[in-house]
Short mmCIF file of C-alpha atoms in Angstrom, two decimals:
data_model
loop_
_atom_site.label_atom_id
_atom_site.label_comp_id
_atom_site.label_asym_id
_atom_site.label_seq_id
_atom_site.Cartn_x
_atom_site.Cartn_y
_atom_site.Cartn_z
CA MET A 22 4.55 -59.33 24.19
CA SER A 23 6.31 -60.24 20.95
CA ALA A 24 6.93 -57.25 18.69
CA PRO A 25 7.20 -57.42 14.90
CA ALA A 26 10.56 -58.86 13.85
CA THR A 27 10.67 -56.55 10.81
CA PRO A 28 9.28 -53.06 10.23
CA TRP A 29 6.43 -54.45 8.16
CA PRO A 30 4.67 -57.74 9.04
CA GLY A 31 5.57 -59.27 5.70
CA ALA A 32 3.48 -61.65 3.61
CA ALA A 33 -0.23 -61.76 4.26
CA GLU A 34 -1.88 -64.89 5.46
CA ASP A 35 -3.84 -67.15 3.16
CA THR A 36 -7.28 -65.60 2.83
CA ALA A 37 -9.05 -68.66 1.48
CA ARG A 38 -12.42 -69.02 3.11
CA GLN A 39 -12.94 -72.13 5.19
CA ALA A 40 -15.64 -74.42 3.89
CA ALA A 41 -18.94 -73.77 5.60
CA ALA A 42 -22.50 -74.85 5.18
CA PRO A 43 -24.93 -72.31 3.68
CA HIS A 44 -26.34 -70.06 6.37
CA GLY A 45 -29.97 -69.62 5.48
CA ASP A 46 -31.75 -67.15 7.73
CA ASP A 47 -31.23 -69.12 11.02
CA GLY A 48 -33.09 -66.43 12.98
CA LEU A 49 -30.74 -63.59 12.06
CA ALA A 50 -33.52 -61.02 11.73
CA GLU A 51 -34.87 -61.92 15.16
CA ARG A 52 -31.39 -61.72 16.70
CA LEU A 53 -30.88 -58.27 15.22
CA VAL A 54 -34.19 -57.15 16.71
CA ARG A 55 -33.09 -58.41 20.14
CA ALA A 56 -29.70 -56.73 19.77
CA VAL A 57 -31.26 -53.36 18.94
CA ASP A 58 -33.71 -53.70 21.83
CA ALA A 59 -30.82 -54.44 24.22
CA VAL A 60 -29.16 -51.10 23.47
CA ASP A 61 -30.85 -48.22 25.26
CA ALA A 62 -30.05 -45.30 22.95
CA PRO A 63 -31.97 -42.72 20.89
CA ASP A 64 -30.84 -44.30 17.60
CA VAL A 65 -29.51 -47.82 17.09
CA VAL A 66 -28.57 -49.70 13.91
CA PHE A 67 -27.32 -53.28 13.67
CA ALA A 68 -26.36 -54.38 10.17
CA VAL A 69 -25.05 -57.76 9.02
CA SER A 70 -23.68 -58.90 5.68
CA ARG A 71 -23.42 -62.63 5.00
CA ASP A 72 -21.78 -63.62 1.77
CA GLY A 73 -22.77 -60.19 0.47
CA ARG A 74 -26.43 -60.40 1.52
CA ARG A 75 -27.32 -57.58 3.90
CA THR A 76 -29.80 -57.53 6.78
CA LEU A 77 -30.37 -54.37 8.83
CA HIS A 78 -32.53 -53.51 11.81
CA CYS A 79 -32.98 -50.01 13.23
CA GLY A 80 -34.63 -48.72 16.37
CA GLY A 81 -34.10 -46.51 19.38
CA THR A 82 -35.84 -44.55 22.09
CA ALA A 83 -36.12 -41.33 20.05
CA VAL A 84 -38.70 -40.45 17.44
CA SER A 85 -37.57 -41.73 14.05
CA PRO A 86 -35.60 -38.98 12.25
CA ALA A 87 -36.67 -37.53 8.91
CA VAL A 88 -33.80 -39.35 7.22
CA PRO A 89 -33.99 -43.12 7.86
CA ARG A 90 -31.53 -44.23 10.52
CA GLN A 91 -29.71 -46.57 8.16
CA ASP A 92 -28.96 -43.62 5.86
CA LEU A 93 -27.49 -41.32 8.50
CA ARG A 94 -23.75 -40.82 8.86
CA TYR A 95 -22.45 -41.93 12.29
CA GLU A 96 -19.27 -41.03 14.18
CA ILE A 97 -17.21 -44.18 14.69
CA GLY A 98 -14.47 -42.80 16.95
CA SER A 99 -11.55 -45.16 17.45
CA ALA A 100 -12.88 -47.60 14.86
CA SER A 101 -11.39 -45.03 12.45
CA LYS A 102 -8.06 -46.72 13.19
CA ALA A 103 -9.14 -49.59 10.92
CA PHE A 104 -9.24 -47.08 8.06
CA THR A 105 -5.86 -45.66 9.07
CA GLY A 106 -4.34 -49.14 9.25
CA LEU A 107 -5.57 -49.93 5.75
CA LEU A 108 -4.17 -46.65 4.44
CA PHE A 109 -0.80 -47.47 5.99
CA ALA A 110 -0.88 -50.93 4.41
CA ARG A 111 -1.68 -49.42 0.99
CA LEU A 112 1.29 -47.06 1.19
CA VAL A 113 3.58 -49.95 2.13
CA GLU A 114 2.15 -52.13 -0.63
CA ARG A 115 2.85 -49.40 -3.19
CA GLY A 116 6.47 -49.14 -2.04
CA LEU A 117 6.06 -45.60 -0.75
CA LEU A 118 6.97 -46.73 2.77
CA THR A 119 8.54 -49.70 4.53
CA GLY A 120 7.15 -49.03 8.00
CA GLY A 121 10.67 -48.78 9.38
CA GLU A 122 10.91 -45.03 8.83
CA PRO A 123 11.59 -43.02 12.02
CA ALA A 124 8.46 -40.96 12.64
CA ALA A 125 10.44 -37.92 13.77
CA ALA A 126 12.38 -37.85 10.49
CA CYS A 127 9.10 -38.00 8.52
CA LEU A 128 7.74 -35.06 10.48
CA ARG A 129 10.95 -33.04 10.52
CA PRO A 130 13.26 -34.12 7.66
CA GLY A 131 16.90 -33.97 8.67
CA ARG A 132 16.14 -34.21 12.36
CA PRO A 133 18.51 -36.62 14.18
CA THR A 134 16.61 -39.68 15.38
CA GLY A 135 19.17 -41.40 17.57
CA ALA A 136 19.36 -45.12 18.28
CA GLY A 137 16.12 -47.12 18.48
CA PRO A 138 13.73 -44.44 17.25
CA VAL A 139 9.95 -44.69 17.15
CA THR A 140 9.03 -45.94 13.67
CA LEU A 141 5.80 -45.79 11.71
CA ALA A 142 5.30 -49.50 12.38
CA HIS A 143 5.57 -48.86 16.13
CA LEU A 144 2.91 -46.17 15.90
CA VAL A 145 0.40 -48.26 13.94
CA THR A 146 0.84 -51.27 16.26
CA HIS A 147 0.63 -49.29 19.55
CA THR A 148 4.18 -50.33 20.49
CA ALA A 149 5.81 -46.87 20.35
CA GLY A 150 5.97 -46.48 24.13
CA LEU A 151 3.60 -43.51 24.04
CA PRO A 152 0.79 -42.75 26.51
CA ALA A 153 -2.85 -42.86 25.46
CA LEU A 154 -2.91 -39.07 25.13
CA PRO A 155 -0.15 -36.45 24.95
CA PRO A 156 1.23 -34.98 28.18
CA GLY A 157 -0.73 -31.84 28.92
CA PHE A 158 -3.76 -32.92 26.91
CA HIS A 159 -6.16 -32.89 29.86
CA ARG A 160 -5.04 -29.43 30.95
CA ALA A 161 -5.63 -28.03 27.46
CA ALA A 162 -8.93 -29.87 26.98
CA LEU A 163 -10.44 -29.20 30.41
CA PRO A 164 -12.31 -25.98 29.50
CA ALA A 165 -14.22 -27.92 26.82
CA TRP A 166 -14.11 -31.38 28.42
CA ARG A 167 -17.83 -32.08 27.92
CA THR A 168 -18.19 -30.45 24.52
CA ASN A 169 -15.02 -30.31 22.42
CA PRO A 170 -11.87 -31.60 24.20
CA TYR A 171 -9.96 -32.88 21.16
CA GLY A 172 -10.72 -29.75 19.15
CA ARG A 173 -8.59 -27.77 21.61
CA TYR A 174 -5.53 -29.86 20.76
CA PRO A 175 -4.69 -29.17 17.07
CA ALA A 176 -2.23 -30.93 14.79
CA GLU A 177 0.74 -28.70 15.64
CA ARG A 178 0.41 -29.49 19.33
CA VAL A 179 0.20 -33.25 18.64
CA VAL A 180 3.38 -33.15 16.55
CA ASP A 181 5.26 -30.91 18.97
CA ALA A 182 4.27 -33.11 21.92
CA PHE A 183 5.59 -36.17 20.10
CA LEU A 184 8.89 -34.57 19.14
CA ARG A 185 9.45 -33.50 22.76
CA HIS A 186 8.32 -36.77 24.33
CA ARG A 187 10.76 -39.41 25.58
CA PRO A 188 9.12 -42.86 25.66
CA ARG A 189 9.19 -44.61 29.01
CA HIS A 190 9.85 -47.95 27.29
CA ARG A 191 12.02 -48.90 24.36
CA PRO A 192 9.89 -48.80 21.19
CA GLY A 193 8.73 -52.24 20.10
CA THR A 194 8.91 -53.84 23.56
CA ARG A 195 5.44 -53.16 25.02
CA TRP A 196 1.90 -52.72 23.74
CA HIS A 197 -0.11 -49.77 25.01
CA TYR A 198 -3.20 -48.52 23.18
CA SER A 199 -2.54 -44.92 22.17
CA ASN A 200 -4.72 -42.36 20.41
CA PHE A 201 -1.64 -40.15 20.60
CA GLY A 202 0.48 -42.62 18.62
CA VAL A 203 -2.04 -43.15 15.82
CA ALA A 204 -2.61 -39.39 15.59
CA VAL A 205 1.14 -38.92 15.13
CA LEU A 206 1.11 -41.66 12.48
CA GLY A 207 -1.49 -39.72 10.50
CA HIS A 208 0.60 -36.56 10.53
CA ALA A 209 3.72 -38.52 9.57
CA LEU A 210 1.96 -40.17 6.61
CA ALA A 211 0.65 -36.81 5.41
CA ALA A 212 4.12 -35.27 5.74
CA VAL A 213 6.04 -38.05 4.00
CA THR A 214 3.58 -38.18 1.08
CA GLY A 215 3.16 -34.40 0.85
CA THR A 216 -0.62 -34.89 0.88
CA PRO A 217 -3.13 -33.49 3.42
CA TRP A 218 -4.65 -36.22 5.58
CA GLU A 219 -8.20 -35.86 4.33
CA GLU A 220 -7.08 -36.01 0.70
CA LEU A 221 -4.74 -38.92 1.39
CA MET A 222 -7.50 -40.98 2.99
CA ALA A 223 -9.93 -40.18 0.18
CA GLU A 224 -7.40 -40.98 -2.54
CA ARG A 225 -6.08 -44.25 -1.10
CA VAL A 226 -9.07 -45.72 0.78
CA LEU A 227 -12.45 -44.04 0.36
CA ARG A 228 -12.61 -43.64 -3.41
CA PRO A 229 -10.99 -47.00 -4.29
CA LEU A 230 -13.54 -48.80 -2.09
CA GLY A 231 -16.49 -46.72 -3.30
CA LEU A 232 -17.23 -45.23 0.12
CA ASN A 233 -19.29 -42.25 -0.95
CA GLY A 234 -21.13 -42.00 2.36
CA THR A 235 -17.95 -41.63 4.45
CA SER A 236 -16.21 -38.41 5.47
CA LEU A 237 -13.77 -37.03 8.02
CA ARG A 238 -15.83 -33.94 8.88
CA PRO A 239 -19.43 -33.09 9.76
CA GLU A 240 -21.31 -32.36 6.55
CA ASP A 241 -25.04 -31.84 6.95
CA PRO A 242 -27.11 -31.79 10.18
CA LYS A 243 -29.91 -33.51 8.27
CA THR A 244 -27.78 -36.54 7.33
CA ASP A 245 -25.25 -36.59 10.19
CA ALA A 246 -26.54 -38.55 13.17
CA THR A 247 -26.92 -36.49 16.35
CA GLY A 248 -25.14 -37.86 19.40
CA HIS A 249 -26.49 -37.74 22.93
CA GLY A 250 -25.03 -37.63 26.41
CA LYS A 251 -25.11 -40.40 28.99
CA ASP A 252 -28.70 -39.53 29.86
CA GLY A 253 -29.77 -40.45 26.33
CA ARG A 254 -31.62 -37.15 25.93
CA THR A 255 -29.14 -34.26 25.80
CA PRO A 256 -27.84 -33.68 22.24
CA THR A 257 -24.09 -33.36 21.79
CA LEU A 258 -22.13 -31.31 19.30
CA PRO A 259 -20.62 -32.99 16.22
CA PHE A 260 -17.28 -34.55 17.15
CA ASP A 261 -14.20 -32.43 16.40
CA ALA A 262 -11.09 -34.64 16.31
CA GLY A 263 -8.68 -31.70 16.38
CA GLY A 264 -5.20 -33.07 15.68
CA PHE A 265 -6.37 -36.66 16.15
CA ASP A 266 -7.99 -37.25 12.74
CA ALA A 267 -6.17 -40.54 12.12
CA ALA A 268 -7.30 -41.86 15.50
CA GLY A 269 -10.99 -41.03 15.38
CA ALA A 270 -12.40 -38.69 12.72
CA VAL A 271 -14.29 -41.08 10.40
CA ARG A 272 -18.08 -40.84 10.17
CA ALA A 273 -20.02 -43.08 7.79
CA THR A 274 -23.35 -44.65 6.96
CA PRO A 275 -23.98 -48.26 8.04
CA HIS A 276 -24.07 -49.32 4.39
CA ASP A 277 -20.67 -47.74 3.73
CA LEU A 278 -19.25 -49.46 6.79
CA LEU A 279 -20.58 -52.80 5.53
CA THR A 280 -18.95 -52.10 2.16
CA PHE A 281 -15.66 -51.44 3.96
CA LEU A 282 -15.90 -54.75 5.85
CA GLU A 283 -17.05 -56.73 2.81
CA ALA A 284 -13.87 -55.63 1.04
CA HIS A 285 -11.88 -57.25 3.87
CA LEU A 286 -13.86 -60.47 3.54
CA ASP A 287 -13.38 -60.69 -0.23
CA PRO A 288 -10.41 -58.62 -1.42
CA ALA A 289 -10.27 -60.25 -4.86
CA GLY A 290 -10.71 -57.67 -7.59
CA SER A 291 -10.35 -54.71 -5.26
CA PRO A 292 -7.72 -52.07 -6.12
CA ALA A 293 -6.64 -52.45 -2.49
CA ALA A 294 -6.54 -56.27 -2.53
CA GLY A 295 -2.99 -56.69 -1.28
CA ALA A 296 -3.44 -54.25 1.59
CA LEU A 297 -6.80 -55.78 2.53
CA ARG A 298 -5.10 -59.15 2.87
CA ALA A 299 -2.18 -57.69 4.77
CA VAL A 300 -4.32 -56.08 7.48
CA ARG A 301 -5.66 -59.52 8.39
CA THR A 302 -2.14 -60.75 9.22
CA PRO A 303 -1.28 -60.94 12.96
CA VAL A 304 1.78 -58.83 13.79
CA LEU A 305 1.95 -59.23 17.57
CA ARG A 306 0.59 -61.17 20.50
CA ARG A 307 0.31 -59.97 24.07
CA GLY A 308 -1.11 -60.80 27.46
CA ARG A 309 -0.82 -63.93 29.53
CA GLY A 310 -0.27 -66.81 27.15
CA HIS A 311 -0.14 -64.32 24.26
CA VAL A 312 -3.87 -64.84 23.75
CA HIS A 313 -4.50 -61.31 22.45
CA GLU A 314 -3.61 -60.96 18.78
CA HIS A 315 -3.40 -57.76 16.77
CA THR A 316 -2.96 -56.79 13.16
CA VAL A 317 -2.00 -53.30 11.99
CA ALA A 318 -5.71 -52.43 11.88
CA TRP A 319 -7.73 -54.89 13.96
CA PHE A 320 -8.08 -56.72 17.23
CA ARG A 321 -8.19 -60.43 16.44
CA HIS A 322 -9.82 -63.04 18.69
CA PRO A 323 -10.28 -66.79 18.14
CA THR A 324 -13.63 -68.52 17.63
CA ASP A 325 -14.43 -72.19 17.10
CA GLY A 326 -14.41 -71.67 13.32
CA GLY A 327 -11.53 -69.24 12.94
CA PRO A 328 -10.45 -65.71 13.88
CA MET A 329 -12.80 -62.77 14.16
CA TYR A 330 -11.56 -59.22 13.58
CA PHE A 331 -13.07 -56.18 15.26
CA HIS A 332 -12.60 -52.61 16.44
CA SER A 333 -14.92 -50.49 18.54
CA GLY A 334 -15.02 -46.75 18.99
CA ALA A 335 -16.80 -43.92 20.77
CA THR A 336 -17.09 -40.15 20.66
CA LEU A 337 -18.77 -37.81 23.15
CA GLY A 338 -22.21 -38.89 21.99
CA GLN A 339 -21.96 -41.96 19.74
CA GLN A 340 -20.57 -45.49 19.67
CA ALA A 341 -19.62 -47.93 16.92
CA PHE A 342 -18.52 -51.55 16.53
CA LEU A 343 -17.07 -53.02 13.32
CA GLY A 344 -16.19 -56.68 12.90
CA PHE A 345 -15.89 -59.50 10.41
CA ARG A 346 -15.34 -63.25 10.30
CA PRO A 347 -13.73 -64.84 7.25
CA ASP A 348 -14.80 -68.33 8.32
CA THR A 349 -18.50 -67.49 7.99
CA GLY A 350 -18.31 -64.67 5.44
CA THR A 351 -19.97 -62.38 7.99
CA ALA A 352 -19.52 -58.66 8.56
CA LEU A 353 -21.21 -56.76 11.39
CA VAL A 354 -21.75 -53.03 11.87
CA ALA A 355 -23.37 -51.60 14.98
CA VAL A 356 -23.85 -47.91 15.77
CA CYS A 357 -25.78 -45.96 18.38
CA THR A 358 -26.22 -42.34 19.47
CA ARG A 359 -25.62 -42.40 23.21
CA ARG A 360 -22.38 -41.72 25.05
CA TYR A 361 -20.67 -44.69 26.65
CA ARG A 362 -21.50 -45.21 30.30
CA ALA A 363 -20.60 -47.74 32.98
CA ARG A 364 -21.81 -51.27 32.13
CA ASP A 365 -23.00 -50.05 28.74
CA PRO A 366 -24.57 -53.00 26.83
CA PHE A 367 -23.67 -51.78 23.34
CA THR A 368 -20.23 -53.27 22.70
CA PRO A 369 -20.85 -56.59 24.54
CA THR A 370 -24.07 -57.05 22.53
CA ALA A 371 -22.32 -56.43 19.21
CA TYR A 372 -19.30 -58.57 20.11
CA ALA A 373 -21.49 -61.49 21.20
CA LEU A 374 -23.57 -61.33 18.03
CA LEU A 375 -20.46 -61.63 15.86
CA ALA A 376 -18.72 -64.21 18.05
CA GLU A 377 -21.77 -66.48 18.18
CA ASP A 378 -22.56 -66.21 14.47
#
């Protein structure tokens, strides 16, 4: 794996859209119907934006809720990291951070950091040498493993676990996906800016992009989608991220999620334009042949026409997939209300729809 040569990835790539023929409908509506039918879940929404024109299809095995499915707010789990990555990029763009700040010093000013400390850039790129979850997480979460595991591990425990932890690998040398690391990043950003996480996200990302249907907490049972267990029938409690807000707390309507992705496709005129361009820039490659590319916010895979960007996520009762392709001007949102299970068709169906666009 090649790690970033500097704390921040530097200049963003050219975001000029590749020339492409007009899409027309080309069976998109029918493909969305097939995609929804392929996902066996109580509630399913697939939504596509092409050059700003939106097409949605909803379905599911449950009786249609009183509020239309496309207007419900869904838990997106780890896809929240795309929001966190954009927030980080905005703070760097504004000169409030460089990315090279030692995370421990942000959390505990004056604390000695030693040689080769974990930096904010390491945390956002999953190269901090941290495990997926803090040591001791499973022991603390076990009593509520099926209902509220993250809620039993609050912010103070996340920070304390990080400050005590000694990475197994030198920061910046290996990639390992870590909810723990991104959670720590959120607390570090809140500490260094002196702004609570929820307010920081609203001020720097949600309000500038006009995301009025997005929140970091459950709000109203009538408008918050209800998750379900693996059986597709048993309702689950609203997700409580505990001290892991930055890693998985976002819940949003499909239309808000399309707005978020459309801003990435066409940053011009957005108050977050520079950051939106920056989060499309590859900062590391990994795997055999370095075929897996990552930005500070997205997984990035090649297609015949150009790169596609995506992030999936899941909570105890819901799943989400967000992705976009600059070469075709396409954004895709997919959400469903059934817990992930072995050989679940949800993510492969969404990925294939975007990749084959």
